[in-house]
Amino acid sequence: MEEYISYNGKKLRKGYTTGSCATAATIAAVKMLIEQKRIDQVKLIPPAGVELIIPIYNCLFNSSQASCSVIKDGGDDADATHGMHIYSTVTWNNNSEIEIIGGEGVGVVTQEGLAIPVGEAAINPVPRQMISSEVQKLLPKDVGLTIEISAPGGEDVARGTMNPRLGIMGGISILGTTGIVTPMSEEGWKQSITIEMEQKKKIGFNKIILTPGNYGEEFIIEKTKLNKDYMVQMSNFVGYVLLEAMRLEFEEILLVGHLGKFIKIAGGIFSTHSKDADARNEIMIANLALMGAPLSLLEEVDKSLTTEKQAELIIKAGYEQVYQRIVQKIKSRILKLYQFRAPHIKVEVITFLTQNEIIVSTRSLEELEKLWQ
């Protein structure tokens, strides 16, 4: 397969998921077990409908067991598992069933709320179905097989993924709904956030703390007494995540984040990546002007490259009350988003600046800490 997409004027090559890797390795291993000869490549048509021709490595087989690997190819995507060997080891069993288990480097689910039960290997439903379907085509009727999927080095790789946050411990997940990796895929990122939110809802949480990323998470842990168990990182997908929170019927939402991101929400910008919009200076200038700030201050603020630099000027000029104005506007914008969809949802906001140690919120921090313990 040599398929490409265009992203920001660049030609980017697609790849295939760990689910496709595990399926291809399993097909090859089963064929080696049955035919007792080496397999160098397999053809696979994943749910996306694109034919893949996938090379096979590390072939070993005898009359009772066979194993081989596929190298994960994420295409031009920034994928933590790119280049890993995904192994399948297949062994005849006596129970006439196809059993799929996880081996070295594949995580185990330890928390409720995911599509896989607690205690099971983190091999998602679509890859499980892909593997089972392909094996059934190859096996004689009523013949049983145990399939072990492994990913050496997966425990280390998983530390840089969302798995620990989701309660998947000890390794990576075998993932994929289409079988294809699309470079720079925001949909995949959004899906992982939705999974985390769904998990919290399933274990009984009716309220949720949303933060853009590591700055917000560190602030929550180091500077507040908020319960981090409520927390989900929403990245730049503010509007998407807010609507997902509505769909999942969360009753209360607390947004916590650096002003450099959150000031955009005050202007009605719900995708906060700089490639989509950057009106930080304009929003700050408009709010300062409504407070009667002099033109000289507005011009200096407009020259500032960051909200942190702006703060030095604003505090010196005595207009720090603008931050309280902005945090209330952030809340107002979110409530307008919900106005005709879910007016019952309660929303509060905390935003901060680190260099100038500014913390502002729609209710006092002490009140919010008590409510979100």
mmCIF file with all atom_site columns, N, CA, C and O in Angstrom, residues 141-180:
data_model
loop_
_atom_site.group_PDB
_atom_site.id
_atom_site.type_symbol
_atom_site.label_atom_id
_atom_site.label_alt_id
_atom_site.label_comp_id
_atom_site.label_asym_id
_atom_site.label_entity_id
_atom_site.label_seq_id
_atom_site.pdbx_PDB_ins_code
_atom_site.Cartn_x
_atom_site.Cartn_y
_atom_site.Cartn_z
_atom_site.occupancy
_atom_site.B_iso_or_equiv
_atom_site.pdbx_formal_charge
_atom_site.auth_seq_id
_atom_site.auth_comp_id
_atom_site.auth_asym_id
_atom_site.auth_atom_id
_atom_site.pdbx_PDB_model_num
ATOM 1   N N  . LYS A 1 141 ? -12.896 -26.826 10.571 1.00 0.00 ? 141 LYS A N  1
ATOM 2   C CA . LYS A 1 141 ? -13.987 -26.683 11.529 1.00 0.00 ? 141 LYS A CA 1
ATOM 3   C C  . LYS A 1 141 ? -13.675 -27.427 12.822 1.00 0.00 ? 141 LYS A C  1
ATOM 4   O O  . LYS A 1 141 ? -13.098 -28.522 12.799 1.00 0.00 ? 141 LYS A O  1
ATOM 5   N N  . ASP A 1 142 ? -14.056 -26.822 13.955 1.00 0.00 ? 142 ASP A N  1
ATOM 6   C CA . ASP A 1 142 ? -13.914 -27.419 15.288 1.00 0.00 ? 142 ASP A CA 1
ATOM 7   C C  . ASP A 1 142 ? -12.460 -27.629 15.714 1.00 0.00 ? 142 ASP A C  1
ATOM 8   O O  . ASP A 1 142 ? -12.178 -28.450 16.590 1.00 0.00 ? 142 ASP A O  1
ATOM 9   N N  . VAL A 1 143 ? -11.548 -26.896 15.102 1.00 0.00 ? 143 VAL A N  1
ATOM 10  C CA . VAL A 1 143 ? -10.152 -26.944 15.524 1.00 0.00 ? 143 VAL A CA 1
ATOM 11  C C  . VAL A 1 143 ? -9.856  -25.699 16.353 1.00 0.00 ? 143 VAL A C  1
ATOM 12  O O  . VAL A 1 143 ? -10.204 -24.581 15.965 1.00 0.00 ? 143 VAL A O  1
ATOM 13  N N  . GLY A 1 144 ? -9.217  -25.897 17.512 1.00 0.00 ? 144 GLY A N  1
ATOM 14  C CA . GLY A 1 144 ? -8.962  -24.782 18.413 1.00 0.00 ? 144 GLY A CA 1
ATOM 15  C C  . GLY A 1 144 ? -7.549  -24.233 18.297 1.00 0.00 ? 144 GLY A C  1
ATOM 16  O O  . GLY A 1 144 ? -6.607  -24.956 17.947 1.00 0.00 ? 144 GLY A O  1
ATOM 17  N N  . LEU A 1 145 ? -7.431  -22.948 18.601 1.00 0.00 ? 145 LEU A N  1
ATOM 18  C CA . LEU A 1 145 ? -6.138  -22.274 18.469 1.00 0.00 ? 145 LEU A CA 1
ATOM 19  C C  . LEU A 1 145 ? -6.028  -21.192 19.533 1.00 0.00 ? 145 LEU A C  1
ATOM 20  O O  . LEU A 1 145 ? -6.967  -20.424 19.754 1.00 0.00 ? 145 LEU A O  1
ATOM 21  N N  . THR A 1 146 ? -4.884  -21.131 20.181 1.00 0.00 ? 146 THR A N  1
ATOM 22  C CA . THR A 1 146 ? -4.586  -20.027 21.102 1.00 0.00 ? 146 THR A CA 1
ATOM 23  C C  . THR A 1 146 ? -3.633  -19.060 20.401 1.00 0.00 ? 146 THR A C  1
ATOM 24  O O  . THR A 1 146 ? -2.595  -19.473 19.878 1.00 0.00 ? 146 THR A O  1
ATOM 25  N N  . ILE A 1 147 ? -4.021  -17.799 20.381 1.00 0.00 ? 147 ILE A N  1
ATOM 26  C CA . ILE A 1 147 ? -3.257  -16.759 19.685 1.00 0.00 ? 147 ILE A CA 1
ATOM 27  C C  . ILE A 1 147 ? -2.748  -15.767 20.728 1.00 0.00 ? 147 ILE A C  1
ATOM 28  O O  . ILE A 1 147 ? -3.539  -15.108 21.409 1.00 0.00 ? 147 ILE A O  1
ATOM 29  N N  . GLU A 1 148 ? -1.444  -15.671 20.851 1.00 0.00 ? 148 GLU A N  1
ATOM 30  C CA . GLU A 1 148 ? -0.840  -14.720 21.792 1.00 0.00 ? 148 GLU A CA 1
ATOM 31  C C  . GLU A 1 148 ? -0.218  -13.573 21.013 1.00 0.00 ? 148 GLU A C  1
ATOM 32  O O  . GLU A 1 148 ? 0.664   -13.782 20.191 1.00 0.00 ? 148 GLU A O  1
ATOM 33  N N  . ILE A 1 149 ? -0.692  -12.365 21.271 1.00 0.00 ? 149 ILE A N  1
ATOM 34  C CA . ILE A 1 149 ? -0.157  -11.162 20.635 1.00 0.00 ? 149 ILE A CA 1
ATOM 35  C C  . ILE A 1 149 ? 0.809   -10.498 21.613 1.00 0.00 ? 149 ILE A C  1
ATOM 36  O O  . ILE A 1 149 ? 0.462   -10.263 22.778 1.00 0.00 ? 149 ILE A O  1
ATOM 37  N N  . SER A 1 150 ? 2.004   -10.216 21.157 1.00 0.00 ? 150 SER A N  1
ATOM 38  C CA . SER A 1 150 ? 2.996   -9.586  22.032 1.00 0.00 ? 150 SER A CA 1
ATOM 39  C C  . SER A 1 150 ? 3.705   -8.457  21.305 1.00 0.00 ? 150 SER A C  1
ATOM 40  O O  . SER A 1 150 ? 3.682   -8.369  20.072 1.00 0.00 ? 150 SER A O  1
ATOM 41  N N  . ALA A 1 151 ? 4.335   -7.592  22.094 1.00 0.00 ? 151 ALA A N  1
ATOM 42  C CA . ALA A 1 151 ? 5.018   -6.406  21.545 1.00 0.00 ? 151 ALA A CA 1
ATOM 43  C C  . ALA A 1 151 ? 6.223   -6.103  22.429 1.00 0.00 ? 151 ALA A C  1
ATOM 44  O O  . ALA A 1 151 ? 6.139   -5.262  23.334 1.00 0.00 ? 151 ALA A O  1
ATOM 45  N N  . PRO A 1 152 ? 7.337   -6.804  22.225 1.00 0.00 ? 152 PRO A N  1
ATOM 46  C CA . PRO A 1 152 ? 8.519   -6.560  23.061 1.00 0.00 ? 152 PRO A CA 1
ATOM 47  C C  . PRO A 1 152 ? 8.881   -5.073  23.110 1.00 0.00 ? 152 PRO A C  1
ATOM 48  O O  . PRO A 1 152 ? 8.904   -4.395  22.087 1.00 0.00 ? 152 PRO A O  1
ATOM 49  N N  . GLY A 1 153 ? 9.140   -4.612  24.320 1.00 0.00 ? 153 GLY A N  1
ATOM 50  C CA . GLY A 1 153 ? 9.420   -3.190  24.519 1.00 0.00 ? 153 GLY A CA 1
ATOM 51  C C  . GLY A 1 153 ? 8.184   -2.350  24.726 1.00 0.00 ? 153 GLY A C  1
ATOM 52  O O  . GLY A 1 153 ? 8.265   -1.148  24.978 1.00 0.00 ? 153 GLY A O  1
ATOM 53  N N  . GLY A 1 154 ? 7.022   -2.978  24.659 1.00 0.00 ? 154 GLY A N  1
ATOM 54  C CA . GLY A 1 154 ? 5.758   -2.247  24.765 1.00 0.00 ? 154 GLY A CA 1
ATOM 55  C C  . GLY A 1 154 ? 5.537   -1.578  26.106 1.00 0.00 ? 154 GLY A C  1
ATOM 56  O O  . GLY A 1 154 ? 4.885   -0.536  26.182 1.00 0.00 ? 154 GLY A O  1
ATOM 57  N N  . GLU A 1 155 ? 6.085   -2.160  27.179 1.00 0.00 ? 155 GLU A N  1
ATOM 58  C CA . GLU A 1 155 ? 5.891   -1.556  28.501 1.00 0.00 ? 155 GLU A CA 1
ATOM 59  C C  . GLU A 1 155 ? 6.542   -0.180  28.564 1.00 0.00 ? 155 GLU A C  1
ATOM 60  O O  . GLU A 1 155 ? 5.963   0.775   29.094 1.00 0.00 ? 155 GLU A O  1
ATOM 61  N N  . ASP A 1 156 ? 7.747   -0.055  27.994 1.00 0.00 ? 156 ASP A N  1
ATOM 62  C CA . ASP A 1 156 ? 8.422   1.249   27.982 1.00 0.00 ? 156 ASP A CA 1
ATOM 63  C C  . ASP A 1 156 ? 7.702   2.233   27.063 1.00 0.00 ? 156 ASP A C  1
ATOM 64  O O  . ASP A 1 156 ? 7.508   3.399   27.409 1.00 0.00 ? 156 ASP A O  1
ATOM 65  N N  . VAL A 1 157 ? 7.298   1.778   25.876 1.00 0.00 ? 157 VAL A N  1
ATOM 66  C CA . VAL A 1 157 ? 6.618   2.650   24.919 1.00 0.00 ? 157 VAL A CA 1
ATOM 67  C C  . VAL A 1 157 ? 5.318   3.182   25.500 1.00 0.00 ? 157 VAL A C  1
ATOM 68  O O  . VAL A 1 157 ? 4.960   4.355   25.324 1.00 0.00 ? 157 VAL A O  1
ATOM 69  N N  . ALA A 1 158 ? 4.600   2.333   26.224 1.00 0.00 ? 158 ALA A N  1
ATOM 70  C CA . ALA A 1 158 ? 3.280   2.706   26.743 1.00 0.00 ? 158 ALA A CA 1
ATOM 71  C C  . ALA A 1 158 ? 3.331   3.852   27.738 1.00 0.00 ? 158 ALA A C  1
ATOM 72  O O  . ALA A 1 158 ? 2.341   4.563   27.919 1.00 0.00 ? 158 ALA A O  1
ATOM 73  N N  . ARG A 1 159 ? 4.469   4.059   28.361 1.00 0.00 ? 159 ARG A N  1
ATOM 74  C CA . ARG A 1 159 ? 4.578   5.157   29.330 1.00 0.00 ? 159 ARG A CA 1
ATOM 75  C C  . ARG A 1 159 ? 4.393   6.513   28.661 1.00 0.00 ? 159 ARG A C  1
ATOM 76  O O  . ARG A 1 159 ? 4.023   7.484   29.316 1.00 0.00 ? 159 ARG A O  1
ATOM 77  N N  . GLY A 1 160 ? 4.639   6.578   27.363 1.00 0.00 ? 160 GLY A N  1
ATOM 78  C CA . GLY A 1 160 ? 4.452   7.829   26.637 1.00 0.00 ? 160 GLY A CA 1
ATOM 79  C C  . GLY A 1 160 ? 3.107   7.936   25.949 1.00 0.00 ? 160 GLY A C  1
ATOM 80  O O  . GLY A 1 160 ? 2.903   8.837   25.135 1.00 0.00 ? 160 GLY A O  1
ATOM 81  N N  . THR A 1 161 ? 2.187   7.041   26.271 1.00 0.00 ? 161 THR A N  1
ATOM 82  C CA . THR A 1 161 ? 0.850   7.052   25.681 1.00 0.00 ? 161 THR A CA 1
ATOM 83  C C  . THR A 1 161 ? -0.198  7.352   26.755 1.00 0.00 ? 161 THR A C  1
ATOM 84  O O  . THR A 1 161 ? 0.137   7.572   27.924 1.00 0.00 ? 161 THR A O  1
ATOM 85  N N  . MET A 1 162 ? -1.459  7.306   26.369 1.00 0.00 ? 162 MET A N  1
ATOM 86  C CA . MET A 1 162 ? -2.544  7.538   27.323 1.00 0.00 ? 162 MET A CA 1
ATOM 87  C C  . MET A 1 162 ? -2.876  6.301   28.148 1.00 0.00 ? 162 MET A C  1
ATOM 88  O O  . MET A 1 162 ? -3.737  6.350   29.028 1.00 0.00 ? 162 MET A O  1
ATOM 89  N N  . ASN A 1 163 ? -2.220  5.175   27.899 1.00 0.00 ? 163 ASN A N  1
ATOM 90  C CA . ASN A 1 163 ? -2.595  3.933   28.580 1.00 0.00 ? 163 ASN A CA 1
ATOM 91  C C  . ASN A 1 163 ? -2.592  4.018   30.102 1.00 0.00 ? 163 ASN A C  1
ATOM 92  O O  . ASN A 1 163 ? -3.550  3.580   30.748 1.00 0.00 ? 163 ASN A O  1
ATOM 93  N N  . PRO A 1 164 ? -1.524  4.558   30.733 1.00 0.00 ? 164 PRO A N  1
ATOM 94  C CA . PRO A 1 164 ? -1.561  4.630   32.200 1.00 0.00 ? 164 PRO A CA 1
ATOM 95  C C  . PRO A 1 164 ? -2.754  5.430   32.721 1.00 0.00 ? 164 PRO A C  1
ATOM 96  O O  . PRO A 1 164 ? -3.354  5.083   33.738 1.00 0.00 ? 164 PRO A O  1
ATOM 97  N N  . ARG A 1 165 ? -3.128  6.505   32.016 1.00 0.00 ? 165 ARG A N  1
ATOM 98  C CA . ARG A 1 165 ? -4.267  7.322   32.421 1.00 0.00 ? 165 ARG A CA 1
ATOM 99  C C  . ARG A 1 165 ? -5.574  6.542   32.310 1.00 0.00 ? 165 ARG A C  1
ATOM 100 O O  . ARG A 1 165 ? -6.509  6.751   33.080 1.00 0.00 ? 165 ARG A O  1
ATOM 101 N N  . LEU A 1 166 ? -5.645  5.621   31.355 1.00 0.00 ? 166 LEU A N  1
ATOM 102 C CA . LEU A 1 166 ? -6.852  4.822   31.144 1.00 0.00 ? 166 LEU A CA 1
ATOM 103 C C  . LEU A 1 166 ? -6.875  3.566   32.009 1.00 0.00 ? 166 LEU A C  1
ATOM 104 O O  . LEU A 1 166 ? -7.848  2.803   31.953 1.00 0.00 ? 166 LEU A O  1
ATOM 105 N N  . GLY A 1 167 ? -5.810  3.348   32.770 1.00 0.00 ? 167 GLY A N  1
ATOM 106 C CA . GLY A 1 167 ? -5.770  2.146   33.592 1.00 0.00 ? 167 GLY A CA 1
ATOM 107 C C  . GLY A 1 167 ? -5.356  0.909   32.823 1.00 0.00 ? 167 GLY A C  1
ATOM 108 O O  . GLY A 1 167 ? -5.653  -0.211  33.224 1.00 0.00 ? 167 GLY A O  1
ATOM 109 N N  . ILE A 1 168 ? -4.635  1.111   31.723 1.00 0.00 ? 168 ILE A N  1
ATOM 110 C CA . ILE A 1 168 ? -4.070  -0.008  30.960 1.00 0.00 ? 168 ILE A CA 1
ATOM 111 C C  . ILE A 1 168 ? -2.597  -0.088  31.328 1.00 0.00 ? 168 ILE A C  1
ATOM 112 O O  . ILE A 1 168 ? -1.814  0.806   31.009 1.00 0.00 ? 168 ILE A O  1
ATOM 113 N N  . MET A 1 169 ? -2.221  -1.158  32.022 1.00 0.00 ? 169 MET A N  1
ATOM 114 C CA . MET A 1 169 ? -0.895  -1.222  32.613 1.00 0.00 ? 169 MET A CA 1
ATOM 115 C C  . MET A 1 169 ? -0.054  -2.319  31.970 1.00 0.00 ? 169 MET A C  1
ATOM 116 O O  . MET A 1 169 ? -0.563  -3.370  31.579 1.00 0.00 ? 169 MET A O  1
ATOM 117 N N  . GLY A 1 170 ? 1.246   -2.059  31.883 1.00 0.00 ? 170 GLY A N  1
ATOM 118 C CA . GLY A 1 170 ? 2.188   -3.090  31.472 1.00 0.00 ? 170 GLY A CA 1
ATOM 119 C C  . GLY A 1 170 ? 2.485   -3.158  29.998 1.00 0.00 ? 170 GLY A C  1
ATOM 120 O O  . GLY A 1 170 ? 3.257   -4.021  29.571 1.00 0.00 ? 170 GLY A O  1
ATOM 121 N N  . GLY A 1 171 ? 1.903   -2.260  29.192 1.00 0.00 ? 171 GLY A N  1
ATOM 122 C CA . GLY A 1 171 ? 2.203   -2.328  27.776 1.00 0.00 ? 171 GLY A CA 1
ATOM 123 C C  . GLY A 1 171 ? 1.286   -1.494  26.917 1.00 0.00 ? 171 GLY A C  1
ATOM 124 O O  . GLY A 1 171 ? 0.433   -0.751  27.415 1.00 0.00 ? 171 GLY A O  1
ATOM 125 N N  . ILE A 1 172 ? 1.450   -1.642  25.611 1.00 0.00 ? 172 ILE A N  1
ATOM 126 C CA . ILE A 1 172 ? 0.662   -0.887  24.639 1.00 0.00 ? 172 ILE A CA 1
ATOM 127 C C  . ILE A 1 172 ? -0.702  -1.539  24.428 1.00 0.00 ? 172 ILE A C  1
ATOM 128 O O  . ILE A 1 172 ? -0.959  -2.647  24.899 1.00 0.00 ? 172 ILE A O  1
ATOM 129 N N  . SER A 1 173 ? -1.556  -0.863  23.716 1.00 0.00 ? 173 SER A N  1
ATOM 130 C CA . SER A 1 173 ? -2.832  -1.420  23.278 1.00 0.00 ? 173 SER A CA 1
ATOM 131 C C  . SER A 1 173 ? -2.726  -1.828  21.814 1.00 0.00 ? 173 SER A C  1
ATOM 132 O O  . SER A 1 173 ? -1.994  -1.215  21.041 1.00 0.00 ? 173 SER A O  1
ATOM 133 N N  . ILE A 1 174 ? -3.479  -2.851  21.453 1.00 0.00 ? 174 ILE A N  1
ATOM 134 C CA . ILE A 1 174 ? -3.602  -3.244  20.050 1.00 0.00 ? 174 ILE A CA 1
ATOM 135 C C  . ILE A 1 174 ? -4.879  -2.584  19.544 1.00 0.00 ? 174 ILE A C  1
ATOM 136 O O  . ILE A 1 174 ? -5.985  -2.946  19.945 1.00 0.00 ? 174 ILE A O  1
ATOM 137 N N  . LEU A 1 175 ? -4.695  -1.571  18.674 1.00 0.00 ? 175 LEU A N  1
ATOM 138 C CA . LEU A 1 175 ? -5.765  -0.645  18.348 1.00 0.00 ? 175 LEU A CA 1
ATOM 139 C C  . LEU A 1 175 ? -6.102  -0.649  16.865 1.00 0.00 ? 175 LEU A C  1
ATOM 140 O O  . LEU A 1 175 ? -5.404  -1.242  16.055 1.00 0.00 ? 175 LEU A O  1
ATOM 141 N N  . GLY A 1 176 ? -7.148  0.105   16.551 1.00 0.00 ? 176 GLY A N  1
ATOM 142 C CA . GLY A 1 176 ? -7.501  0.372   15.171 1.00 0.00 ? 176 GLY A CA 1
ATOM 143 C C  . GLY A 1 176 ? -8.939  0.029   14.874 1.00 0.00 ? 176 GLY A C  1
ATOM 144 O O  . GLY A 1 176 ? -9.404  -1.063  15.201 1.00 0.00 ? 176 GLY A O  1
ATOM 145 N N  . THR A 1 177 ? -9.658  0.992   14.302 1.00 0.00 ? 177 THR A N  1
ATOM 146 C CA . THR A 1 177 ? -11.040 0.741   13.872 1.00 0.00 ? 177 THR A CA 1
ATOM 147 C C  . THR A 1 177 ? -11.126 0.582   12.361 1.00 0.00 ? 177 THR A C  1
ATOM 148 O O  . THR A 1 177 ? -12.019 -0.099  11.862 1.00 0.00 ? 177 THR A O  1
ATOM 149 N N  . THR A 1 178 ? -10.186 1.186   11.635 1.00 0.00 ? 178 THR A N  1
ATOM 150 C CA . THR A 1 178 ? -10.171 1.050   10.177 1.00 0.00 ? 178 THR A CA 1
ATOM 151 C C  . THR A 1 178 ? -9.026  0.173   9.693  1.00 0.00 ? 178 THR A C  1
ATOM 152 O O  . THR A 1 178 ? -9.051  -0.316  8.573  1.00 0.00 ? 178 THR A O  1
ATOM 153 N N  . GLY A 1 179 ? -8.019  -0.003  10.562 1.00 0.00 ? 179 GLY A N  1
ATOM 154 C CA . GLY A 1 179 ? -6.830  -0.742  10.164 1.00 0.00 ? 179 GLY A CA 1
ATOM 155 C C  . GLY A 1 179 ? -5.758  0.119   9.540  1.00 0.00 ? 179 GLY A C  1
ATOM 156 O O  . GLY A 1 179 ? -4.630  -0.318  9.336  1.00 0.00 ? 179 GLY A O  1
ATOM 157 N N  . ILE A 1 180 ? -6.088  1.372   9.240  1.00 0.00 ? 180 ILE A N  1
ATOM 158 C CA . ILE A 1 180 ? -5.172  2.292   8.564  1.00 0.00 ? 180 ILE A CA 1
ATOM 159 C C  . ILE A 1 180 ? -4.850  3.459   9.490  1.00 0.00 ? 180 ILE A C  1
ATOM 160 O O  . ILE A 1 180 ? -5.722  3.986   10.180 1.00 0.00 ? 180 ILE A O  1
#
